[in-house]
PDB file of C-alpha atoms and ligand atoms in Angstrom:
ATOM      1  CA  MET A   1      67.603 100.383  98.424  1.00 96.00           C
ATOM      2  CA  LEU A   2      66.808  98.744 101.641  1.00 98.00           C
ATOM      3  CA  PHE A   3      67.445  95.028 102.557  1.00 98.00           C
ATOM      4  CA  ASP A   4      65.939  93.362 105.468  1.00 98.00           C
ATOM      5  CA  MET A   5      68.776  90.754 105.876  1.00 98.00           C
ATOM      6  CA  GLU A   6      66.957  88.810 108.501  1.00 97.00           C
ATOM      7  CA  LYS A   7      63.918  88.293 106.207  1.00 97.00           C
ATOM      8  CA  PRO A   8      65.272  88.414 102.573  1.00 97.00           C
ATOM      9  CA  GLU A   9      62.472  88.739 100.123  1.00 97.00           C
ATOM     10  CA  GLY A  10      63.154  89.389  96.505  1.00 97.00           C
ATOM     11  CA  PHE A  11      66.834  89.715  96.823  1.00 98.00           C
ATOM     12  CA  ASP A  12      69.847  87.414  97.570  1.00 97.00           C
ATOM     13  CA  PRO A  13      71.635  88.388 100.878  1.00 97.00           C
ATOM     14  CA  TYR A  14      74.836  86.979  99.312  1.00 96.00           C
ATOM     15  CA  GLU A  15      74.707  89.462  96.511  1.00 96.00           C
ATOM     16  CA  VAL A  16      74.243  92.405  98.808  1.00 97.00           C
ATOM     17  CA  LEU A  17      77.002  91.369 101.124  1.00 97.00           C
ATOM     18  CA  THR A  18      79.321  90.459  98.573  1.00 96.00           C
ATOM     19  CA  LYS A  19      78.775  93.916  96.756  1.00 96.00           C
ATOM     20  CA  LEU A  20      79.090  95.951  99.862  1.00 97.00           C
ATOM     21  CA  VAL A  21      82.029  94.304 101.503  1.00 97.00           C
ATOM     22  CA  VAL A  22      84.554  95.165  98.714  1.00 96.00           C
ATOM     23  CA  PRO A  23      87.165  94.645  97.619  1.00 95.00           C
ATOM     24  CA  ARG A  24      88.197  91.685  99.536  1.00 97.00           C
ATOM     25  CA  PRO A  25      91.545  90.096  99.388  1.00 97.00           C
ATOM     26  CA  ILE A  26      91.929  86.604  97.915  1.00 98.00           C
ATOM     27  CA  ALA A  27      93.635  83.748  99.705  1.00 98.00           C
ATOM     28  CA  TRP A  28      94.646  81.301  97.088  1.00 98.00           C
ATOM     29  CA  VAL A  29      95.208  78.044  99.506  1.00 98.00           C
ATOM     30  CA  SER A  30      97.364  75.205  98.829  1.00 98.00           C
ATOM     31  CA  SER A  31      96.845  72.283 101.209  1.00 98.00           C
ATOM     32  CA  LEU A  32      97.551  68.494 101.406  1.00 98.00           C
ATOM     33  CA  SER A  33      95.389  65.808 102.047  1.00 97.00           C
ATOM     34  CA  ALA A  34      96.246  63.015 104.654  1.00 97.00           C
ATOM     35  CA  GLU A  35      97.077  60.839 101.566  1.00 97.00           C
ATOM     36  CA  GLY A  36      99.336  63.444 100.289  1.00 97.00           C
ATOM     37  CA  ILE A  37      97.200  64.926  97.520  1.00 97.00           C
ATOM     38  CA  THR A  38      97.868  68.641  96.884  1.00 98.00           C
ATOM     39  CA  ASN A  39      95.021  70.930  96.598  1.00 98.00           C
ATOM     40  CA  LEU A  40      94.659  74.605  95.380  1.00 98.00           C
ATOM     41  CA  ALA A  41      91.495  76.776  95.415  1.00 98.00           C
ATOM     42  CA  PRO A  42      90.724  80.627  96.082  1.00 98.00           C
ATOM     43  CA  PHE A  43      88.787  82.150  98.988  1.00 98.00           C
ATOM     44  CA  SER A  44      87.815  85.638  99.413  1.00 98.00           C
ATOM     45  CA  PHE A  45      85.881  85.414 102.538  1.00 98.00           C
ATOM     46  CA  TYR A  46      89.448  85.989 104.154  1.00 98.00           C
ATOM     47  CA  ASN A  47      91.510  88.663 106.070  1.00 98.00           C
ATOM     48  CA  ALA A  48      94.093  89.141 108.540  1.00 98.00           C
ATOM     49  CA  VAL A  49      92.608  89.446 112.309  1.00 98.00           C
ATOM     50  CA  CYS A  50      95.638  89.685 114.450  1.00 98.00           C
ATOM     51  CA  ASP A  51      99.159  90.771 114.008  1.00 98.00           C
ATOM     52  CA  GLU A  52     100.811  89.706 117.327  1.00 98.00           C
ATOM     53  CA  PRO A  53     100.991  86.993 116.625  1.00 98.00           C
ATOM     54  CA  PRO A  54      99.879  87.213 112.995  1.00 98.00           C
ATOM     55  CA  VAL A  55      96.631  85.188 112.354  1.00 98.00           C
ATOM     56  CA  VAL A  56      94.538  85.219 109.234  1.00 98.00           C
ATOM     57  CA  LEU A  57      90.995  83.718 108.961  1.00 98.00           C
ATOM     58  CA  ILE A  58      89.368  82.013 105.991  1.00 98.00           C
ATOM     59  CA  SER A  59      85.680  81.023 105.801  1.00 98.00           C
ATOM     60  CA  ILE A  60      85.043  77.980 103.811  1.00 98.00           C
ATOM     61  CA  SER A  61      81.394  77.234 103.145  1.00 98.00           C
ATOM     62  CA  ARG A  62      80.067  73.577 102.894  1.00 97.00           C
ATOM     63  CA  ARG A  63      79.131  72.094  99.437  1.00 95.00           C
ATOM     64  CA  GLU A  64      75.328  71.887  98.541  1.00 92.00           C
ATOM     65  CA  ASP A  65      75.216  68.251  99.703  1.00 93.00           C
ATOM     66  CA  GLY A  66      76.757  69.420 103.075  1.00 93.00           C
ATOM     67  CA  ARG A  67      80.282  67.945 102.396  1.00 95.00           C
ATOM     68  CA  ARG A  68      83.337  69.851 103.380  1.00 97.00           C
ATOM     69  CA  LYS A  69      85.396  71.453 100.725  1.00 98.00           C
ATOM     70  CA  ASP A  70      88.749  69.634 100.176  1.00 98.00           C
ATOM     71  CA  THR A  71      90.614  72.714 101.451  1.00 98.00           C
ATOM     72  CA  ALA A  72      88.610  72.671 104.881  1.00 98.00           C
ATOM     73  CA  ARG A  73      89.011  68.873 104.947  1.00 98.00           C
ATOM     74  CA  ASN A  74      92.613  68.874 104.325  1.00 98.00           C
ATOM     75  CA  ILE A  75      93.480  71.599 106.641  1.00 98.00           C
ATOM     76  CA  LEU A  76      91.637  69.772 109.419  1.00 98.00           C
ATOM     77  CA  GLU A  77      93.533  66.713 108.448  1.00 98.00           C
ATOM     78  CA  THR A  78      96.951  67.761 108.164  1.00 98.00           C
ATOM     79  CA  LYS A  79      96.796  71.132 110.140  1.00 98.00           C
ATOM     80  CA  GLU A  80      98.864  73.448 107.432  1.00 98.00           C
ATOM     81  CA  PHE A  81      98.332  75.428 104.456  1.00 98.00           C
ATOM     82  CA  VAL A  82      99.890  78.074 102.413  1.00 98.00           C
ATOM     83  CA  ILE A  83      98.150  81.179 101.265  1.00 98.00           C
ATOM     84  CA  ASN A  84      99.591  82.285  97.815  1.00 98.00           C
ATOM     85  CA  PHE A  85      99.408  85.808  96.876  1.00 98.00           C
ATOM     86  CA  VAL A  86      97.081  86.662  93.785  1.00 98.00           C
ATOM     87  CA  SER A  87      98.699  88.908  91.191  1.00 98.00           C
ATOM     88  CA  GLU A  88      97.053  90.159  88.178  1.00 97.00           C
ATOM     89  CA  GLU A  89      98.963  87.617  86.105  1.00 97.00           C
ATOM     90  CA  LEU A  90      97.462  84.688  87.951  1.00 98.00           C
ATOM     91  CA  LEU A  91      93.893  85.642  87.463  1.00 97.00           C
ATOM     92  CA  GLU A  92      93.008  82.846  84.889  1.00 97.00           C
ATOM     93  CA  LEU A  93      94.522  80.114  86.927  1.00 98.00           C
ATOM     94  CA  VAL A  94      93.033  81.233  90.146  1.00 98.00           C
ATOM     95  CA  GLU A  95      89.561  81.203  88.466  1.00 97.00           C
ATOM     96  CA  GLU A  96      90.243  77.603  86.886  1.00 98.00           C
ATOM     97  CA  SER A  97      91.285  76.479  90.299  1.00 98.00           C
ATOM     98  CA  SER A  98      87.939  77.353  91.827  1.00 98.00           C
ATOM     99  CA  GLU A  99      86.104  74.458  89.725  1.00 97.00           C
ATOM    100  CA  ASP A 100      84.863  71.655  91.661  1.00 93.00           C
ATOM    101  CA  PHE A 101      87.805  68.990  91.044  1.00 94.00           C
ATOM    102  CA  PRO A 102      87.237  65.707  92.912  1.00 93.00           C
ATOM    103  CA  PRO A 103      89.376  65.271  96.081  1.00 91.00           C
ATOM    104  CA  GLU A 104      91.637  62.715  94.339  1.00 95.00           C
ATOM    105  CA  VAL A 105      92.696  65.131  91.723  1.00 96.00           C
ATOM    106  CA  SER A 106      95.261  67.858  92.413  1.00 97.00           C
ATOM    107  CA  GLU A 107      94.565  71.048  91.016  1.00 97.00           C
ATOM    108  CA  PHE A 108      98.515  71.455  90.796  1.00 98.00           C
ATOM    109  CA  GLU A 109      98.452  68.603  88.418  1.00 97.00           C
ATOM    110  CA  ALA A 110      95.353  69.140  86.431  1.00 97.00           C
ATOM    111  CA  LEU A 111      96.054  72.839  85.609  1.00 98.00           C
ATOM    112  CA  HIS A 112      99.902  72.310  85.447  1.00 98.00           C
ATOM    113  CA  VAL A 113     100.802  74.843  88.134  1.00 98.00           C
ATOM    114  CA  GLU A 114     104.399  74.719  89.035  1.00 98.00           C
ATOM    115  CA  ARG A 115     105.144  74.145  92.817  1.00 98.00           C
ATOM    116  CA  ALA A 116     107.770  75.058  95.045  1.00 98.00           C
ATOM    117  CA  SER A 117     108.910  73.954  98.465  1.00 98.00           C
ATOM    118  CA  SER A 118     107.563  76.009 101.448  1.00 98.00           C
ATOM    119  CA  ILE A 119     110.123  76.719 104.358  1.00 98.00           C
ATOM    120  CA  LYS A 120     108.310  75.722 107.414  1.00 98.00           C
ATOM    121  CA  VAL A 121     105.421  73.633 106.303  1.00 98.00           C
ATOM    122  CA  LYS A 122     105.246  70.406 104.332  1.00 98.00           C
ATOM    123  CA  VAL A 123     102.468  72.062 101.797  1.00 98.00           C
ATOM    124  CA  PRO A 124     103.898  73.255  98.566  1.00 98.00           C
ATOM    125  CA  ARG A 125     103.295  76.593  97.323  1.00 98.00           C
ATOM    126  CA  VAL A 126     102.846  78.163  94.027  1.00 98.00           C
ATOM    127  CA  ALA A 127     106.201  78.898  92.343  1.00 98.00           C
ATOM    128  CA  LYS A 128     104.744  81.852  90.265  1.00 98.00           C
ATOM    129  CA  ALA A 129     103.119  83.563  93.267  1.00 98.00           C
ATOM    130  CA  LYS A 130     104.981  86.717  94.036  1.00 98.00           C
ATOM    131  CA  ALA A 131     104.507  86.207  97.872  1.00 98.00           C
ATOM    132  CA  TRP A 132     103.117  83.504 100.266  1.00 98.00           C
ATOM    133  CA  LEU A 133     102.080  82.932 103.950  1.00 98.00           C
ATOM    134  CA  GLU A 134     102.889  79.531 105.428  1.00 98.00           C
ATOM    135  CA  CYS A 135     100.160  79.005 108.174  1.00 98.00           C
ATOM    136  CA  VAL A 136      99.506  76.466 110.882  1.00 98.00           C
ATOM    137  CA  LEU A 137      95.904  75.713 111.960  1.00 98.00           C
ATOM    138  CA  LEU A 138      95.374  77.475 115.209  1.00 98.00           C
ATOM    139  CA  LYS A 139      91.623  77.107 115.618  1.00 98.00           C
ATOM    140  CA  HIS A 140      88.776  75.664 113.689  1.00 98.00           C
ATOM    141  CA  GLU A 141      85.075  76.841 114.389  1.00 98.00           C
ATOM    142  CA  GLU A 142      81.845  75.675 112.788  1.00 98.00           C
ATOM    143  CA  LEU A 143      79.507  78.576 112.114  1.00 98.00           C
ATOM    144  CA  PHE A 144      76.289  77.796 110.493  1.00 97.00           C
ATOM    145  CA  ASP A 145      77.345  75.761 107.363  1.00 96.00           C
ATOM    146  CA  TYR A 146      80.755  77.146 107.343  1.00 98.00           C
ATOM    147  CA  ASP A 147      84.358  76.228 108.440  1.00 98.00           C
ATOM    148  CA  LEU A 148      86.215  79.005 109.927  1.00 98.00           C
ATOM    149  CA  ILE A 149      89.896  78.329 109.900  1.00 99.00           C
ATOM    150  CA  PHE A 150      92.174  80.542 111.978  1.00 99.00           C
ATOM    151  CA  GLY A 151      95.789  80.146 110.585  1.00 98.00           C
ATOM    152  CA  ARG A 152      98.722  81.344 112.532  1.00 98.00           C
ATOM    153  CA  VAL A 153     101.199  82.634 109.985  1.00 98.00           C
ATOM    154  CA  VAL A 154     104.585  80.970 110.754  1.00 98.00           C
ATOM    155  CA  PHE A 155     106.514  82.085 107.608  1.00 98.00           C
ATOM    156  CA  ALA A 156     106.134  84.625 104.796  1.00 98.00           C
ATOM    157  CA  GLY A 157     108.067  85.160 101.589  1.00 98.00           C
ATOM    158  CA  ALA A 158     107.754  87.833  99.148  1.00 98.00           C
ATOM    159  CA  GLU A 159     109.403  89.112  96.045  1.00 98.00           C
ATOM    160  CA  SER A 160     108.677  92.537  97.289  1.00 98.00           C
ATOM    161  CA  LEU A 161     106.313  94.294  99.693  1.00 97.00           C
ATOM    162  CA  ASP A 162     105.585  97.061  97.004  1.00 94.00           C
ATOM    163  CA  TYR A 163     102.125  96.762  95.678  1.00 94.00           C
ATOM    164  CA  ARG A 164     103.399  98.118  92.327  1.00 93.00           C
ATOM    165  CA  VAL A 165     105.400  94.957  92.099  1.00 96.00           C
ATOM    166  CA  LEU A 166     102.951  92.649  93.662  1.00 97.00           C
ATOM    167  CA  LYS A 167      99.943  93.883  91.636  1.00 97.00           C
ATOM    168  CA  PRO A 168      97.338  92.571  93.866  1.00 97.00           C
ATOM    169  CA  LEU A 169      93.833  91.368  92.574  1.00 97.00           C
ATOM    170  CA  GLY A 170      90.837  91.680  94.824  1.00 97.00           C
ATOM    171  CA  ARG A 171      87.320  90.337  94.642  1.00 97.00           C
ATOM    172  CA  LEU A 172      84.709  92.806  93.775  1.00 94.00           C
ATOM    173  CA  SER A 173      81.117  91.406  93.699  1.00 88.00           C
ATOM    174  CA  GLY A 174      81.513  88.393  91.517  1.00 89.00           C
ATOM    175  CA  ARG A 175      84.317  89.913  89.744  1.00 94.00           C
ATOM    176  CA  PHE A 176      88.089  90.639  90.078  1.00 96.00           C
ATOM    177  CA  CYS A 177      89.567  93.988  90.694  1.00 96.00           C
ATOM    178  CA  LYS A 178      93.047  95.694  90.038  1.00 95.00           C
ATOM    179  CA  ILE A 179      94.434  98.344  92.129  1.00 87.00           C
ATOM    180  CA  ILE A 180      94.548 101.371  89.818  1.00 84.00           C
ATOM    181  CA  GLU A 181      94.694 104.313  92.212  1.00 87.00           C
ATOM    182  CA  ILE A 182      96.240 104.888  95.443  1.00 86.00           C
ATOM    183  CA  SER A 183      95.787 107.862  97.749  1.00 88.00           C
ATOM    184  CA  GLN A 184      98.802 109.915  98.547  1.00 84.00           C
ATOM    185  CA  GLY A 185     100.480 109.862 102.023  1.00 75.00           C
TER     186      GLY A 185
HETATM  187  C1  FMN B   1      87.704  84.540  93.603  1.00 68.83           C
HETATM  188  C2  FMN B   1      86.987  83.325  94.242  1.00 68.83           C
HETATM  189  C3  FMN B   1      86.816  83.412  95.745  1.00 68.83           C
HETATM  190  C4  FMN B   1      86.034  82.507  96.466  1.00 68.83           C
HETATM  191  N1  FMN B   1      85.906  82.578  97.680  1.00 68.83           N
HETATM  192  C5  FMN B   1      85.155  81.573  98.372  1.00 68.83           C
HETATM  193  C6  FMN B   1      85.146  81.696  99.699  1.00 68.83           C
HETATM  194  O1  FMN B   1      85.508  82.724 100.393  1.00 68.83           O
HETATM  195  N2  FMN B   1      84.632  80.734 100.632  1.00 68.83           N
HETATM  196  C7  FMN B   1      84.179  79.533  99.787  1.00 68.83           C
HETATM  197  O2  FMN B   1      83.749  78.521 100.488  1.00 68.83           O
HETATM  198  N3  FMN B   1      84.315  79.403  98.370  1.00 68.83           N
HETATM  199  C8  FMN B   1      84.862  80.487  97.699  1.00 68.83           C
HETATM  200  N4  FMN B   1      84.995  80.095  96.396  1.00 68.83           N
HETATM  201  C9  FMN B   1      84.681  78.877  95.673  1.00 68.83           C
HETATM  202  C10 FMN B   1      85.815  77.905  96.047  1.00 68.83           C
HETATM  203  O3  FMN B   1      87.097  78.457  95.314  1.00 68.83           O
HETATM  204  C11 FMN B   1      85.411  76.620  95.238  1.00 68.83           C
HETATM  205  O4  FMN B   1      84.406  75.957  96.086  1.00 68.83           O
HETATM  206  C12 FMN B   1      86.432  75.502  95.229  1.00 68.83           C
HETATM  207  O5  FMN B   1      85.960  74.397  94.391  1.00 68.83           O
HETATM  208  C13 FMN B   1      86.765  74.946  96.376  1.00 68.83           C
HETATM  209  O6  FMN B   1      87.805  74.126  96.205  1.00 68.83           O
HETATM  210  P1  FMN B   1      88.222  72.913  97.247  1.00 68.83           P
HETATM  211  O7  FMN B   1      87.141  71.783  97.201  1.00 68.83           O
HETATM  212  O8  FMN B   1      89.318  72.244  96.356  1.00 68.83           O
HETATM  213  O9  FMN B   1      88.568  73.402  98.514  1.00 68.83           O
HETATM  214  C14 FMN B   1      85.675  81.252  95.712  1.00 68.83           C
HETATM  215  C15 FMN B   1      85.778  81.251  94.336  1.00 68.83           C
HETATM  216  C16 FMN B   1      86.607  82.238  93.566  1.00 68.83           C
HETATM  217  C17 FMN B   1      86.702  82.198  92.313  1.00 68.83           C
END
């Protein structure tokens, strides 16, 4: 199969990209608006990009009408966010939180997600997440119709660093995937 990604005809470049860049980690991002409304949404165009200092990057597309998503707007307003670790048990909630809730509605409230205080940032975290990264906005870039959010990780919490305990879920095409086999050594 051959795909001219500069002149797509008869295929969707999004589909090719998201089927070939796999599996992707999922950032379940909590954030706070300037008015103090909490927000929670998943993003899989996400990765760690530096470790000294630790920096993560999240790419957030604009909505069809050009509006920023609540997560991007909140992070630009209040400069902080938390990445909640996505374990297998959280799949359903993560998916529900990706629905387009209006900005004045908190996904924490609407989906009854229990929250817990973070250590270094004001943004609450998901109490049931087995790990979390507290981030402050380091840099924001606009790229085409995307908000690129570079976050400096200022604090991390984890029940364990063992993937057998964390049971991470990844994004595989439009689906979720579990880790079922690990190479030795
Ligand atoms: C697993 C998963 C991964 C997603 N990854 C992204 C992503 O990388 N970038 C993006 O803009 N939207 C992504 N979305 C869609 C957003 O979660 C969705 O647009 C959400 O409504 C944004 O919420 P907000 O307006 O509260 O920020 C993803 C959805 C799911 C279920």
